[in-house]
Amino acid sequence: MKIAFIGMGTMGKPMALNLLKAGHQVTVHNRTREREETVVEAGAARANSPLEAAKGAEIIITCVSDSPDVEAIMVGENGVIEGAESGAIAIDMSTISPSVTRQIAAKLGDRGIVMLDAPISGGSEGAQKGTLSIMVGGEVSAFQKAYPAFEAMGKTITHVGAIGSGQITKAINQVIIAGTYWGIAEGMALGLKAGLDMEKVVQAVGGGAAGSWGLTNRSDNMIQNEYPLGFRVKFHRKDLNIALEAARELGVPLPIAAFVEQVETGLMTRGYGDEDVSNIARAVREQADI
Amino acid sequence: MKIAFIGMGTMGKPMALNLLKAGHQVTVHNRTREREETVVEAGAARANSPLEAAKGAEIIITCVSDSPDVEAIMVGENGVIEGAESGAIAIDMSTISPSVTRQIAAKLGDRGIVMLDAPISGGSEGAQKGTLSIMVGGEVSAFQKAYPAFEAMGKTITHVGAIGSGQITKAINQVIIAGTYWGIAEGMALGLKAGLDMEKVVQAVGGGAAGSWGLTNRSDNMIQNEYPLGFRVKFHRKDLNIALEAARELGVPLPIAAFVEQVETGLMTRGYGDEDVSNIARAVREQADI
């Protein structure tokens, strides 16, 4: 397929490379133009703007930082909306606000461009290996047309509902992580202060109802009080804010997600924003003087 | 081995039966005497008191409700301490306070009786099948001597540290469950209110960093708002109180465990105490009018 890919960041670049590897015809664009180079060397064309990238593409993918970026690229000046043909599919794979997503989709829809929201999880490793989880919202027929592109980038590809649903699913993912990681952090702090052999404790409780991906893969960070990447706490906090905003619009109170977001703000203030999000255990440990 | 087993409850009865099956010589006692009958029919001897049960036993096991019960059985009038021989091993498999455990162990130790604390998880199903997780605190030599008994009752048998450490490990287990389940409940509420296909959402996020035993096995309860057993919320709340008391003694603040304990108190007040602990999702759903 003819695919435009806008956003050559840590995630976008390897994702575009996987599209090339799968035999797609890829045109790339990035605000900082030098970041296009690796992918161009691997066989991609380059475009001067989102408008130009979108011309003649069957699928236009964005993978950037936040709601205003996606808005500017999709429906701003020299944006996708000015270049894409009617019938093209615009797919945003960033993590942004579900309601902003729906606004953008409405504007694109007026020009006959169908939008899917398809945020991802699985980190830069998943982007490189093509094993991302992709949570897709939007029309089923567009999802089916775009499936070969998703397949080149991800492993677990799930259509979850109407436009915006992918973003809400990503928000749910981050909310669950907040509670799960915090629960693990409290448990680890209790055991550390009591002087237990924490490796054995994790082994003892990990096989039962307390078990989780976080306990298996992040409790050691918390025990060592060292938080290599992973997923940056500053990005998790950005995503929690999206979740809290969406929840506020829907009228759903999320007290623990809000609490963890506040703790993450404190960690960022103190210069820990680029550590893995399991560093919320810092706050639990410190309050117990561990 | 010659084993005394005191406490023929939902857990104790099948555990004693598994000891018999493994070829051990078992004497049982229960405050309500009729509850001894099934196990006696299966080949156990019966004793009129903890004192009598303990006579001549190499291992004396208790599995009852709470700290005062264990205290009375182990070191009270007609208790284990009056019947057990020097060199016997007393094993408490209830979930009780770690500091009360250490006090009881000290009194038993004065008479040459070594104590292990060995709380369990895995539910009545695990007790029946002999697949319990057993978290053991106390002297390593006593742990090794008692190992054949543990092996007859459990699958994951872990020595985690000095006396009381088993109880702290169990407390950690329950603290982690509190945070994990609550995080899942917030995520489910957000998705339900947004009208997503929740089965697909669970599938989409379950394979990554948000994955857990609770998400796989209890999210459906939360989606249906029906909470069959499982593990009763009233027992989880009892265990959280033990954890909070131990944490207070150690100087470890556990804000989310404390929060969830308060929610569980409300659920009990309203008659939901016998539902599975995943019913904390009731509180999240109600606040969002779902």
PDB file of C-alpha atoms in Angstrom, chain A residues 4-122:
ATOM      1  CA  ALA A   4       2.532   8.320   4.460  1.00  0.00           C
ATOM      2  CA  PHE A   5       4.178   8.350   7.900  1.00  0.00           C
ATOM      3  CA  ILE A   6       4.514  11.608   9.826  1.00  0.00           C
ATOM      4  CA  GLY A   7       6.620  11.670  12.999  1.00  0.00           C
ATOM      5  CA  MET A   8      10.076  10.060  12.971  1.00  0.00           C
ATOM      6  CA  GLY A   9      10.510   9.820  16.757  1.00  0.00           C
ATOM      7  CA  THR A  10      11.700   6.905  18.895  1.00  0.00           C
ATOM      8  CA  MET A  11       8.529   5.030  17.987  1.00  0.00           C
ATOM      9  CA  GLY A  12       7.716   6.335  14.501  1.00  0.00           C
ATOM     10  CA  LYS A  13      11.077   5.624  12.924  1.00  0.00           C
ATOM     11  CA  PRO A  14      11.211   1.856  13.599  1.00  0.00           C
ATOM     12  CA  MET A  15       7.501   1.562  12.784  1.00  0.00           C
ATOM     13  CA  ALA A  16       8.079   3.156   9.348  1.00  0.00           C
ATOM     14  CA  LEU A  17      11.046   0.830   8.819  1.00  0.00           C
ATOM     15  CA  ASN A  18       8.802  -2.176   9.523  1.00  0.00           C
ATOM     16  CA  LEU A  19       6.270  -0.908   6.971  1.00  0.00           C
ATOM     17  CA  LEU A  20       9.063  -0.735   4.381  1.00  0.00           C
ATOM     18  CA  LYS A  21      10.233  -4.234   5.315  1.00  0.00           C
ATOM     19  CA  ALA A  22       6.709  -5.542   4.753  1.00  0.00           C
ATOM     20  CA  GLY A  23       6.849  -4.198   1.190  1.00  0.00           C
ATOM     21  CA  HIS A  24       4.772  -1.043   1.552  1.00  0.00           C
ATOM     22  CA  GLN A  25       5.563   2.137  -0.386  1.00  0.00           C
ATOM     23  CA  VAL A  26       6.336   4.683   2.353  1.00  0.00           C
ATOM     24  CA  THR A  27       6.681   8.487   2.271  1.00  0.00           C
ATOM     25  CA  VAL A  28       7.917  10.115   5.485  1.00  0.00           C
ATOM     26  CA  HIS A  29       7.877  13.573   6.998  1.00  0.00           C
ATOM     27  CA  ASN A  30       9.219  15.018  10.238  1.00  0.00           C
ATOM     28  CA  ARG A  31       9.255  18.600  11.528  1.00  0.00           C
ATOM     29  CA  THR A  32      13.004  18.279  12.186  1.00  0.00           C
ATOM     30  CA  ARG A  33      13.893  17.126   8.696  1.00  0.00           C
ATOM     31  CA  GLU A  34      17.192  15.324   9.483  1.00  0.00           C
ATOM     32  CA  ARG A  35      15.242  12.699  11.395  1.00  0.00           C
ATOM     33  CA  GLU A  36      13.840  11.464   8.076  1.00  0.00           C
ATOM     34  CA  GLU A  37      17.252  10.340   6.835  1.00  0.00           C
ATOM     35  CA  THR A  38      17.587   6.795   8.225  1.00  0.00           C
ATOM     36  CA  VAL A  39      14.212   5.800   6.827  1.00  0.00           C
ATOM     37  CA  VAL A  40      14.928   7.440   3.455  1.00  0.00           C
ATOM     38  CA  GLU A  41      18.170   5.440   3.249  1.00  0.00           C
ATOM     39  CA  ALA A  42      16.094   2.314   3.833  1.00  0.00           C
ATOM     40  CA  GLY A  43      13.925   3.157   0.811  1.00  0.00           C
ATOM     41  CA  ALA A  44      11.305   5.710   1.864  1.00  0.00           C
ATOM     42  CA  ALA A  45      10.454   8.856  -0.085  1.00  0.00           C
ATOM     43  CA  ARG A  46      10.459  12.156   1.797  1.00  0.00           C
ATOM     44  CA  ALA A  47       7.909  14.974   1.778  1.00  0.00           C
ATOM     45  CA  ASN A  48       8.223  18.661   2.719  1.00  0.00           C
ATOM     46  CA  SER A  49       4.993  18.810   4.703  1.00  0.00           C
ATOM     47  CA  PRO A  50       2.097  16.696   5.962  1.00  0.00           C
ATOM     48  CA  LEU A  51       0.120  18.058   2.987  1.00  0.00           C
ATOM     49  CA  GLU A  52       2.695  16.738   0.531  1.00  0.00           C
ATOM     50  CA  ALA A  53       3.130  13.431   2.328  1.00  0.00           C
ATOM     51  CA  ALA A  54      -0.610  12.829   2.203  1.00  0.00           C
ATOM     52  CA  LYS A  55      -0.897  13.330  -1.566  1.00  0.00           C
ATOM     53  CA  GLY A  56      -1.831  10.071  -3.252  1.00  0.00           C
ATOM     54  CA  ALA A  57      -1.453   8.012  -0.040  1.00  0.00           C
ATOM     55  CA  GLU A  58      -4.037   5.343   0.768  1.00  0.00           C
ATOM     56  CA  ILE A  59      -3.075   5.521   4.450  1.00  0.00           C
ATOM     57  CA  ILE A  60      -1.620   8.493   6.353  1.00  0.00           C
ATOM     58  CA  ILE A  61      -0.156   7.676   9.765  1.00  0.00           C
ATOM     59  CA  THR A  62       0.809  10.155  12.510  1.00  0.00           C
ATOM     60  CA  CYS A  63       2.868   9.234  15.550  1.00  0.00           C
ATOM     61  CA  VAL A  64       3.813  12.350  17.525  1.00  0.00           C
ATOM     62  CA  SER A  65       3.715  13.754  21.071  1.00  0.00           C
ATOM     63  CA  ASP A  66       0.401  15.311  22.035  1.00  0.00           C
ATOM     64  CA  SER A  67      -3.054  16.528  21.022  1.00  0.00           C
ATOM     65  CA  PRO A  68      -1.969  19.955  19.579  1.00  0.00           C
ATOM     66  CA  ASP A  69       0.668  18.280  17.375  1.00  0.00           C
ATOM     67  CA  VAL A  70      -1.831  15.832  15.916  1.00  0.00           C
ATOM     68  CA  GLU A  71      -4.342  18.643  15.405  1.00  0.00           C
ATOM     69  CA  ALA A  72      -1.779  20.772  13.534  1.00  0.00           C
ATOM     70  CA  ILE A  73      -0.583  17.881  11.338  1.00  0.00           C
ATOM     71  CA  MET A  74      -4.021  16.531  10.518  1.00  0.00           C
ATOM     72  CA  VAL A  75      -6.214  19.627  10.118  1.00  0.00           C
ATOM     73  CA  GLY A  76      -3.831  22.625  10.375  1.00  0.00           C
ATOM     74  CA  GLU A  77      -2.220  24.685   7.612  1.00  0.00           C
ATOM     75  CA  ASN A  78      -0.356  22.498   5.105  1.00  0.00           C
ATOM     76  CA  GLY A  79      -1.908  19.594   6.980  1.00  0.00           C
ATOM     77  CA  VAL A  80      -3.059  16.150   5.915  1.00  0.00           C
ATOM     78  CA  ILE A  81      -6.568  17.504   5.277  1.00  0.00           C
ATOM     79  CA  GLU A  82      -5.235  19.704   2.451  1.00  0.00           C
ATOM     80  CA  GLY A  83      -3.348  16.913   0.701  1.00  0.00           C
ATOM     81  CA  ALA A  84      -5.257  13.677   1.230  1.00  0.00           C
ATOM     82  CA  GLU A  85      -7.717  12.365  -1.307  1.00  0.00           C
ATOM     83  CA  SER A  86     -11.281  11.523  -0.459  1.00  0.00           C
ATOM     84  CA  GLY A  87     -11.375   7.862   0.598  1.00  0.00           C
ATOM     85  CA  ALA A  88      -7.926   7.956   2.241  1.00  0.00           C
ATOM     86  CA  ILE A  89      -7.585   6.625   5.801  1.00  0.00           C
ATOM     87  CA  ALA A  90      -5.863   8.841   8.407  1.00  0.00           C
ATOM     88  CA  ILE A  91      -4.514   6.895  11.379  1.00  0.00           C
ATOM     89  CA  ASP A  92      -3.252   8.605  14.512  1.00  0.00           C
ATOM     90  CA  MET A  93      -1.001   6.305  16.539  1.00  0.00           C
ATOM     91  CA  SER A  94       0.000   8.949  19.115  1.00  0.00           C
ATOM     92  CA  THR A  95      -1.490   8.910  22.620  1.00  0.00           C
ATOM     93  CA  ILE A  96      -3.788  11.953  22.794  1.00  0.00           C
ATOM     94  CA  SER A  97      -7.172  13.101  24.066  1.00  0.00           C
ATOM     95  CA  PRO A  98     -10.149  10.982  22.928  1.00  0.00           C
ATOM     96  CA  SER A  99     -12.354  14.083  22.549  1.00  0.00           C
ATOM     97  CA  VAL A 100      -9.748  15.966  20.480  1.00  0.00           C
ATOM     98  CA  THR A 101      -9.509  12.783  18.387  1.00  0.00           C
ATOM     99  CA  ARG A 102     -13.237  12.908  17.698  1.00  0.00           C
ATOM    100  CA  GLN A 103     -13.031  16.616  16.739  1.00  0.00           C
ATOM    101  CA  ILE A 104     -10.225  15.938  14.268  1.00  0.00           C
ATOM    102  CA  ALA A 105     -12.099  12.931  12.863  1.00  0.00           C
ATOM    103  CA  ALA A 106     -15.199  15.080  12.263  1.00  0.00           C
ATOM    104  CA  LYS A 107     -13.190  17.674  10.298  1.00  0.00           C
ATOM    105  CA  LEU A 108     -11.455  14.987   8.225  1.00  0.00           C
ATOM    106  CA  GLY A 109     -14.787  13.249   7.695  1.00  0.00           C
ATOM    107  CA  ASP A 110     -16.196  16.418   6.091  1.00  0.00           C
ATOM    108  CA  ARG A 111     -13.598  15.964   3.333  1.00  0.00           C
ATOM    109  CA  GLY A 112     -14.253  12.249   2.945  1.00  0.00           C
ATOM    110  CA  ILE A 113     -11.157  11.186   4.897  1.00  0.00           C
ATOM    111  CA  VAL A 114     -11.873   8.391   7.394  1.00  0.00           C
ATOM    112  CA  MET A 115      -9.941   8.523  10.674  1.00  0.00           C
ATOM    113  CA  LEU A 116      -8.851   5.712  12.961  1.00  0.00           C
ATOM    114  CA  ASP A 117      -7.249   6.254  16.362  1.00  0.00           C
ATOM    115  CA  ALA A 118      -4.695   3.545  17.035  1.00  0.00           C
ATOM    116  CA  PRO A 119      -2.470   4.247  20.038  1.00  0.00           C
ATOM    117  CA  ILE A 120       0.191   1.711  20.859  1.00  0.00           C
ATOM    118  CA  SER A 121       1.934   0.110  23.799  1.00  0.00           C
ATOM    119  CA  GLY A 122       5.016  -2.059  23.982  1.00  0.00           C
TER     120      GLY A 122
END
